[in-house]
Coordinates of C-alpha atoms and ligand atoms in Angstrom, one line a residue:
X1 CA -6.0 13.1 8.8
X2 CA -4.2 11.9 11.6
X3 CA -1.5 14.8 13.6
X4 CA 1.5 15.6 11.4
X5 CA 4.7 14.3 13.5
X6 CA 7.4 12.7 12.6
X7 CA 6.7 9.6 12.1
X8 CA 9.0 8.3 9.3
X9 CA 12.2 9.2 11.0
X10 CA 14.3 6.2 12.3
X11 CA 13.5 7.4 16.4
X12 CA 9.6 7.0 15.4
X13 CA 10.2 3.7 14.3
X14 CA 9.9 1.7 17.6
X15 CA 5.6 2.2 17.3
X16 CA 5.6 0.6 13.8
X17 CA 3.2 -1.8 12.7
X18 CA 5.1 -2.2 9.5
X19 CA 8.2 -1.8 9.5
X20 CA 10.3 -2.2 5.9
X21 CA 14.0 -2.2 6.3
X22 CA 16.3 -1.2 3.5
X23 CA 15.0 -4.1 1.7
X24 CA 16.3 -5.7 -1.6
X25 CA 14.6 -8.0 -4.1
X26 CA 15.8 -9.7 -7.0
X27 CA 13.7 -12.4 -9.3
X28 CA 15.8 -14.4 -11.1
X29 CA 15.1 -13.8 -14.8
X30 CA 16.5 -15.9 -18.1
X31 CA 18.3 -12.3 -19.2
X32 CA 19.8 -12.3 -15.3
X33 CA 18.6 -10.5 -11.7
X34 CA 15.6 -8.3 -12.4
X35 CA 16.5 -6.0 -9.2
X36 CA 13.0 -5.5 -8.5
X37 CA 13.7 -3.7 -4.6
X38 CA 16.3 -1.7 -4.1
X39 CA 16.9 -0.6 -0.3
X40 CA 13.4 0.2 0.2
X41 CA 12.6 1.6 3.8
X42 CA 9.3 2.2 4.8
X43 CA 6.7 2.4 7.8
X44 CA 3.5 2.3 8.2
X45 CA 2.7 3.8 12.0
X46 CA 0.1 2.7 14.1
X47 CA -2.9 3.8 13.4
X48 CA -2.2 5.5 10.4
X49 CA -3.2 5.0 6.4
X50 CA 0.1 4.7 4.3
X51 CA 0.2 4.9 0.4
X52 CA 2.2 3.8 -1.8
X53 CA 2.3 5.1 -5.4
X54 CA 4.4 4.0 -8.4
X55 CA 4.0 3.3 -12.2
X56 CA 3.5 -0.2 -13.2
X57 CA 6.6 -2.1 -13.0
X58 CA 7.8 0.1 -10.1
X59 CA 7.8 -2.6 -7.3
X60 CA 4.4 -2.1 -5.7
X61 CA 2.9 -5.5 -5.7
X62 CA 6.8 -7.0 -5.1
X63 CA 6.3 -4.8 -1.7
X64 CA 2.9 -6.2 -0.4
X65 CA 4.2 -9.9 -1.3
X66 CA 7.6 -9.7 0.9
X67 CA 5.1 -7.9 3.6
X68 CA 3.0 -11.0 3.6
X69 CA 5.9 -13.4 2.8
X70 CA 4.2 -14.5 -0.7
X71 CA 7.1 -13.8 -3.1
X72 CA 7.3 -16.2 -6.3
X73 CA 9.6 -19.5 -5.9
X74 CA 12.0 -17.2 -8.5
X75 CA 12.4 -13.9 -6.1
X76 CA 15.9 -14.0 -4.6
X77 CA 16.1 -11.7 -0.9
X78 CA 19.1 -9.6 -1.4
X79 CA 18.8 -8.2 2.3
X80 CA 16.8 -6.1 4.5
X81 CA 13.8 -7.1 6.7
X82 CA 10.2 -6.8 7.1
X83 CA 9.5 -6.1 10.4
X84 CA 5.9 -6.5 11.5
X85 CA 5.3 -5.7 15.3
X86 CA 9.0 -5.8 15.2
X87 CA 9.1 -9.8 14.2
X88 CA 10.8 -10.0 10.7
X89 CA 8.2 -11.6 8.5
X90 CA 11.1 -13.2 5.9
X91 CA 12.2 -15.2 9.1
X92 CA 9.0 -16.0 10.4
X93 CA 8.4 -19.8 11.4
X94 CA 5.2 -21.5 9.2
X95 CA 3.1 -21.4 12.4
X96 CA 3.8 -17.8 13.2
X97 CA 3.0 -16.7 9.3
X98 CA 0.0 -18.9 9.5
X99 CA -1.2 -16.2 11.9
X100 CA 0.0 -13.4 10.1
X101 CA -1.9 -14.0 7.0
X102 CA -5.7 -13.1 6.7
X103 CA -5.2 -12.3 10.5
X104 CA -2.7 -10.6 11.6
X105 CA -2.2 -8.9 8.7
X106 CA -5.8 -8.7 5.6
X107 CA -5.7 -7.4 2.2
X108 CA -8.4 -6.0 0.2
X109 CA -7.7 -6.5 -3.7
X110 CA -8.5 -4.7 -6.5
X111 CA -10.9 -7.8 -7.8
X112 CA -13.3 -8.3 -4.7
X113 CA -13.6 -12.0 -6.3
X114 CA -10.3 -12.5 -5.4
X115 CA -11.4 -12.9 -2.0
X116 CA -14.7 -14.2 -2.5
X117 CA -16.0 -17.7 -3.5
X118 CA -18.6 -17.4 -6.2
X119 CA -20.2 -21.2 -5.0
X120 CA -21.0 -20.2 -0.9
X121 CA -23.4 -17.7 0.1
X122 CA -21.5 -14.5 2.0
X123 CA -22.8 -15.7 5.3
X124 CA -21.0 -18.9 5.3
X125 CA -17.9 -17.3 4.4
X126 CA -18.3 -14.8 6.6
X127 CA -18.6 -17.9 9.6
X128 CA -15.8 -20.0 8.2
X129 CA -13.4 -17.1 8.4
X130 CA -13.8 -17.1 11.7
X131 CA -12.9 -20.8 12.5
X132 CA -10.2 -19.3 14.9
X133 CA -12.6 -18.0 17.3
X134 CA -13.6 -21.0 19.2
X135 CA -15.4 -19.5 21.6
X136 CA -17.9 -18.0 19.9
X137 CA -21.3 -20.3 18.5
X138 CA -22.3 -20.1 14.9
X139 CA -25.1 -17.7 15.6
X140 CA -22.9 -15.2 17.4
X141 CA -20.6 -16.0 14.3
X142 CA -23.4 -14.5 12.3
X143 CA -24.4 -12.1 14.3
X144 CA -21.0 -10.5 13.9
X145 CA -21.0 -10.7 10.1
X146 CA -24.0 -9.2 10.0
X147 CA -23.0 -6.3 12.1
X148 CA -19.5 -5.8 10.0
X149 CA -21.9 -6.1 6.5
X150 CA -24.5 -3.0 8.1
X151 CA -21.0 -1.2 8.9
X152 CA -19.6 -1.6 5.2
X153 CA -23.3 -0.2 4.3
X154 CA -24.6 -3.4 2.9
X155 CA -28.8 -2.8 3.7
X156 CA -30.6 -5.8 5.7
X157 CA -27.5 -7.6 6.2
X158 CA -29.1 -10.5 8.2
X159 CA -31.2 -11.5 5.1
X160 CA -28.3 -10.7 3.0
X161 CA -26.1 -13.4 4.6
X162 CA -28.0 -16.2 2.6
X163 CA -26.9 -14.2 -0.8
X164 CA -24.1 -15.1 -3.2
X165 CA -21.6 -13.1 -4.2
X166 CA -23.2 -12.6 -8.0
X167 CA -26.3 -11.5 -6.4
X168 CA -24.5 -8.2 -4.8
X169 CA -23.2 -5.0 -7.6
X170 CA -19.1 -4.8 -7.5
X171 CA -19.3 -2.0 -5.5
X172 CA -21.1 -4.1 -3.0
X173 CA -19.4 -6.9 -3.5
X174 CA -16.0 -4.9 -2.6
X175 CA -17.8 -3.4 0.7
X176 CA -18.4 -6.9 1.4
X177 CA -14.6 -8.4 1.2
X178 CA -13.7 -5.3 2.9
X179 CA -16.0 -6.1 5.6
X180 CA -14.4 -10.1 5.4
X181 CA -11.3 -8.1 5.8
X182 CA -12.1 -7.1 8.5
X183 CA -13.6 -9.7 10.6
X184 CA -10.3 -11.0 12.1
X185 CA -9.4 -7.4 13.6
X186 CA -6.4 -7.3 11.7
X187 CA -3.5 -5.1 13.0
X188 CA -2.8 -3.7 9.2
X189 CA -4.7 -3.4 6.4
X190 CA -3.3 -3.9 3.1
X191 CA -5.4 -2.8 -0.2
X192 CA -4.0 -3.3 -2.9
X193 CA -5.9 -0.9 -6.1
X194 CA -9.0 -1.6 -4.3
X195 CA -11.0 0.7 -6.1
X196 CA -9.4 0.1 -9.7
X197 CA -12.3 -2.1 -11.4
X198 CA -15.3 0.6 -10.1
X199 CA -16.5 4.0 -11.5
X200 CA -15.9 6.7 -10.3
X201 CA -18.6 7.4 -7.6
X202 CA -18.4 3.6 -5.9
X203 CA -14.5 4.8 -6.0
X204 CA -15.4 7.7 -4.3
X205 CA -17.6 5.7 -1.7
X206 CA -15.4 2.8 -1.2
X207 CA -12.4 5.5 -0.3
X208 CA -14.8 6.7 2.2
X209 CA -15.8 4.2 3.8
X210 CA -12.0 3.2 4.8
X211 CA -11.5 6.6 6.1
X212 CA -14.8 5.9 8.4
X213 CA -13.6 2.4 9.1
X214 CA -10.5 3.6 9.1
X215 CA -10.9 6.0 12.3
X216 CA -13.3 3.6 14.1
X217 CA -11.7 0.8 14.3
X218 CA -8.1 2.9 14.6
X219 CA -6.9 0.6 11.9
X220 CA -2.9 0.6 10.1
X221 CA -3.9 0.9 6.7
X222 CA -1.4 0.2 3.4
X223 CA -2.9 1.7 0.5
X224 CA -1.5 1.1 -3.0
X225 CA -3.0 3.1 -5.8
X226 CA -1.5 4.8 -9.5
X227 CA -4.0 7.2 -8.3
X228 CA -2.6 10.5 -6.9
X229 CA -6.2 12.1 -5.8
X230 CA -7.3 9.1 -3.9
X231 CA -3.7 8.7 -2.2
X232 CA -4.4 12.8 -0.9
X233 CA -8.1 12.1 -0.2
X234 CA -7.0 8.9 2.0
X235 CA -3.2 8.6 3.4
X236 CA -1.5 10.3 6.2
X237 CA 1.3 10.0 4.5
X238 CA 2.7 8.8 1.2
X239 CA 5.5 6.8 -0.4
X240 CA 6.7 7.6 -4.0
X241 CA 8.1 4.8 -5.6
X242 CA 10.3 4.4 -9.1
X243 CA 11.8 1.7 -10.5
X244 CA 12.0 -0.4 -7.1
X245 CA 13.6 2.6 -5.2
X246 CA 11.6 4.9 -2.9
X247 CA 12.6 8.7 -3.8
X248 CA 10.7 10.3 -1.7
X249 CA 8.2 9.7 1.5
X250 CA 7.1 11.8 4.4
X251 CA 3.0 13.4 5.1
X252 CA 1.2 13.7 2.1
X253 CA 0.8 17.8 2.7
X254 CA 4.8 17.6 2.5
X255 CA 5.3 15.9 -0.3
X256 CA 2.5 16.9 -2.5
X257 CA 2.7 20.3 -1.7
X258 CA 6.5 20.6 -1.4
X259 CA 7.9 17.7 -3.4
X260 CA 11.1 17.9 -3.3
X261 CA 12.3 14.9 -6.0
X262 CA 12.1 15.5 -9.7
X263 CA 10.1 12.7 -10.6
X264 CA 7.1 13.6 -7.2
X265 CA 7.2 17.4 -9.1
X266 CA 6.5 15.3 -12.4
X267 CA 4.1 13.5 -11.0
X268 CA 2.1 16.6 -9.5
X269 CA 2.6 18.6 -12.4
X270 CA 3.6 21.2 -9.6
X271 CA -0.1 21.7 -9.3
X272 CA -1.2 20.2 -6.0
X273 CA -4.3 21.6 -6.6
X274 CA -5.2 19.2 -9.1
X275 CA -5.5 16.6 -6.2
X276 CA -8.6 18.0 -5.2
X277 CA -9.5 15.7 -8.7
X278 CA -9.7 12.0 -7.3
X279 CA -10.1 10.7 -10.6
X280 CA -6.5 11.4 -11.0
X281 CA -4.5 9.0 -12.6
X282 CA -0.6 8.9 -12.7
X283 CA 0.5 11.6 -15.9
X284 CA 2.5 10.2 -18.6
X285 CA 6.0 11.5 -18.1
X286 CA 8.4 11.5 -21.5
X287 CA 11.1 8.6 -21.2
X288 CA 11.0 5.4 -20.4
X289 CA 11.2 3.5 -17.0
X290 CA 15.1 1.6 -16.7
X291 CA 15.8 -1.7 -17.4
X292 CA 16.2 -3.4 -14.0
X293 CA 18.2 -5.8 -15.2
X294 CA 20.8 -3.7 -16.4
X295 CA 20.4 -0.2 -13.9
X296 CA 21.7 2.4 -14.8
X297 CA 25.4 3.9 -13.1
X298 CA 24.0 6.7 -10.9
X299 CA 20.8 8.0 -10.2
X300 CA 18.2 5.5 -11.5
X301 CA 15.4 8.5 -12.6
X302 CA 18.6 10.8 -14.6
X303 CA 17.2 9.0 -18.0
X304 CA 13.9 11.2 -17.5
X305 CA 14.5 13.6 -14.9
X306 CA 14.5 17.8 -16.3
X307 CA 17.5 18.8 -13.8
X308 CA 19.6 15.5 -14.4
X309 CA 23.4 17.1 -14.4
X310 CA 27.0 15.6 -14.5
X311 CA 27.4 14.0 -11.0
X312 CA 23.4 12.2 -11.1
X313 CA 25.2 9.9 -14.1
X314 CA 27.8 9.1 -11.9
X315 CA 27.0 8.7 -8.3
X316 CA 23.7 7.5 -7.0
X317 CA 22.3 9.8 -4.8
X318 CA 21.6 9.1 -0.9
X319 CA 18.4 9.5 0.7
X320 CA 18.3 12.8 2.6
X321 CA 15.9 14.3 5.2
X322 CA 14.7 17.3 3.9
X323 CA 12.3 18.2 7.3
X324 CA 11.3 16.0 10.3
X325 CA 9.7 12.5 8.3
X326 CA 10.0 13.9 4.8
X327 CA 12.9 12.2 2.8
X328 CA 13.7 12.5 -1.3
X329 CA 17.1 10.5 -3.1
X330 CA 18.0 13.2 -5.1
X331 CA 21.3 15.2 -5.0
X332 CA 19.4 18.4 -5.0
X333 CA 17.4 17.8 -2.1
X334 CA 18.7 19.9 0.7
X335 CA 16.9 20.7 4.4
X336 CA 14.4 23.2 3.6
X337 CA 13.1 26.2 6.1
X338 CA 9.9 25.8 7.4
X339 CA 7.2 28.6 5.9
Ligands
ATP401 N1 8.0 -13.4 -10.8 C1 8.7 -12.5 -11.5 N2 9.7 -12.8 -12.3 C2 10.5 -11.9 -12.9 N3 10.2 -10.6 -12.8 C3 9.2 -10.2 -12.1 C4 8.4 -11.1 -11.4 N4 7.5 -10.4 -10.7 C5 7.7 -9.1 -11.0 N5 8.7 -9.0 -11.8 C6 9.3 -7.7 -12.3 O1 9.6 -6.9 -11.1 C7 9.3 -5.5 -11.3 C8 8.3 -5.1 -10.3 O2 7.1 -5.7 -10.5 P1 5.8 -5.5 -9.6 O3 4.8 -6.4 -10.1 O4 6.1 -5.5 -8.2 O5 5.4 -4.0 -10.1 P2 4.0 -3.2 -9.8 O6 4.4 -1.8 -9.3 O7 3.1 -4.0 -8.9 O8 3.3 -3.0 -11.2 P3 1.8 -2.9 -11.6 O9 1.3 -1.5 -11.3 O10 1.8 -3.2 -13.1 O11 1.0 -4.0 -10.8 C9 8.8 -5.4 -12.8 O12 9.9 -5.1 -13.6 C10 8.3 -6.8 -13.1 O13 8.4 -7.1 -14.4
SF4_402 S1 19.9 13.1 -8.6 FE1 19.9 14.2 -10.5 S2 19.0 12.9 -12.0 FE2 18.4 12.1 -10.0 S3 16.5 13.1 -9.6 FE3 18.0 14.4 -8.6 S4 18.5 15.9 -10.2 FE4 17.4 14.3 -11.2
MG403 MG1 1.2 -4.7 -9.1

């Protein structure tokens, strides 16, 4: 895990791949506005793994779409900005976001096929991906996919560049888009539940492969996961999110071992030693998640959360720090003394 500074806070902003600014996202709905974001702030320092955590419906994949500019024709921008290398990625001209996607800025999904095409062997798709590249000849092109496929762990990967994708396992299948992932040097990394649709021990060895790659290649990594033990085993640092709003963010030792918002202690169970578990799935909390077309009047988790009192009903809370990089929106959460 990368040093424990505070990176989160607005001065640490300025070395930001990612940068997600108080961001709001509607999609316009027959029933009216689902507000899908809500003033979601967010960054994802150089060099460092972020994950994102939520329950379904919580705004996760709405997040990675506005990062890479692929919202549906019905998602409305209510404001903010995505800032990546400090160029807002909702304002980007079609050349420039031509560059951004599946170059600037790769994503590894949670169905490798997504990325793969069933009908061309790996090594063609591994030398077409690098059309960009000019200068390079096609053996050098394959020279390089070969040497990304025997990083990922794919065994003889020369020989294995004349396979198709149904001839490789879905865990290697998954090394594989990671390693096609990879091939444009990418500034971030965005996986999205890439370990989902395996058991438990490619999951295991997928998760460390991208810390390995991870440190190597000194990658920004994005991480999105319902899974709590793989978000510890992983990320620097962690962003909870409910119902479209984030309620709290800072290091992953912070917030999993002081959370400080109602629904994080929910979430852990106030047991952080249960992380140690990466098959960890989210817990079922009592309740159900808000309608976002109609939100609630003040604090959007009061419906479920066991300290809800008069004032969360009526006034939403703010987002306050609570130590250097470590923020919850709750109107309990107060600065705490360092231990
Ligand atoms: N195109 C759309 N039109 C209308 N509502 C949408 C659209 N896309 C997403 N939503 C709604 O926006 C909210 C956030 O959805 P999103 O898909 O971002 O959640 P998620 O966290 O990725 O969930 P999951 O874990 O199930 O993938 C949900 O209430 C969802 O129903
Ligand atoms: S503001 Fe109130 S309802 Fe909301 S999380 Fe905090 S205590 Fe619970
Ligand atoms: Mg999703």
């Amino acid at each position: 895990m990368a040093a424990v500074h505070p990176v989160i806070a607005p001065e640490a902003r300025a070395d930001a791949v990612l940068d997600v600014r108080d961001l709001s996202i509607d999609f316009a709905t027959p029933r009216g506005p689902v507000h899908a974001l809500r003033e979601v702030n967010l960054t994802v320092p150089r060099g460092s793994v972020v994950g994102v955590v939520g329950e379904s419906g919580s705004g996760k994949t709405t997040l990675i779409s506005a990062a890479m500019r692929l919202l549906p024709d019905n998602a409305e921008l209510r404001g903010g900005a995505v800032l990546f290398e400090g160029e807002d990625v909702l304002r980007m001209s079609p050349q420039a976001l031509r560059n951004l996607r599946g170059q600037r800025i790769s994503m590894v999904f949670q169905d490798p096929m997504t990325a793969l095409n069933p009908v061309l062997s790996i090594g063609q798709q591994m030398v077409d991906i690098q059309y960009r590249d000019r200068g390079l000849g096609r053996a050098a092109k394959k020279r390089k996919a070969a040497e990304l496929l025997r990083r990922v762990g794919i065994p003889d990967p020369m020989q294995r560049l004349g396979n198709y994708p149904h001839e490789f396992s879905g865990g290697m299948r998954q090394r594989i888009a990671i390693a096609m992932a990879l091939l444009g040097n990418p500034e971030l990394l965005i996986a999205d539940e890439p370990t989902t649709a395996l058991d438990v021990t490619m999951e295991a060895q997928i998760i460390h492969l991208l810390r390995e790659l991870q440190q190597d290649y000194q990658s920004s990594i994005l991480f999105i996961s319902h899974n709590l033990g793989l978000i510890a085993e992983l990320c620097d640092y962690v962003v909870i999110l409910y119902a479209g709003t984030v309620v709290e963010q800072g290091t992953v030792r912070d917030v999993f071992h002081r959370p400080q918002h109602p629904y994080t202690e929910a979430l852990l169970v106030c047991d952080p030693a249960l992380l140690q578990d990466v098959t960890r799935e989210l817990p079922t909390i009592p309740g159900d998640v808000p309608d976002l077309v109609n939100l609630p009047r003040g604090c959007i988790f009061a419906e479920r959360c066991p300290r809800v009192f008069e004032r969360c009903r009526a006034e939403d809370p703010a987002t306050r720090w609570v130590s250097a990089g470590h923020a919850a929106r709750c109107h309990l959460a107060s600065p705490l003394e360092r231990s």
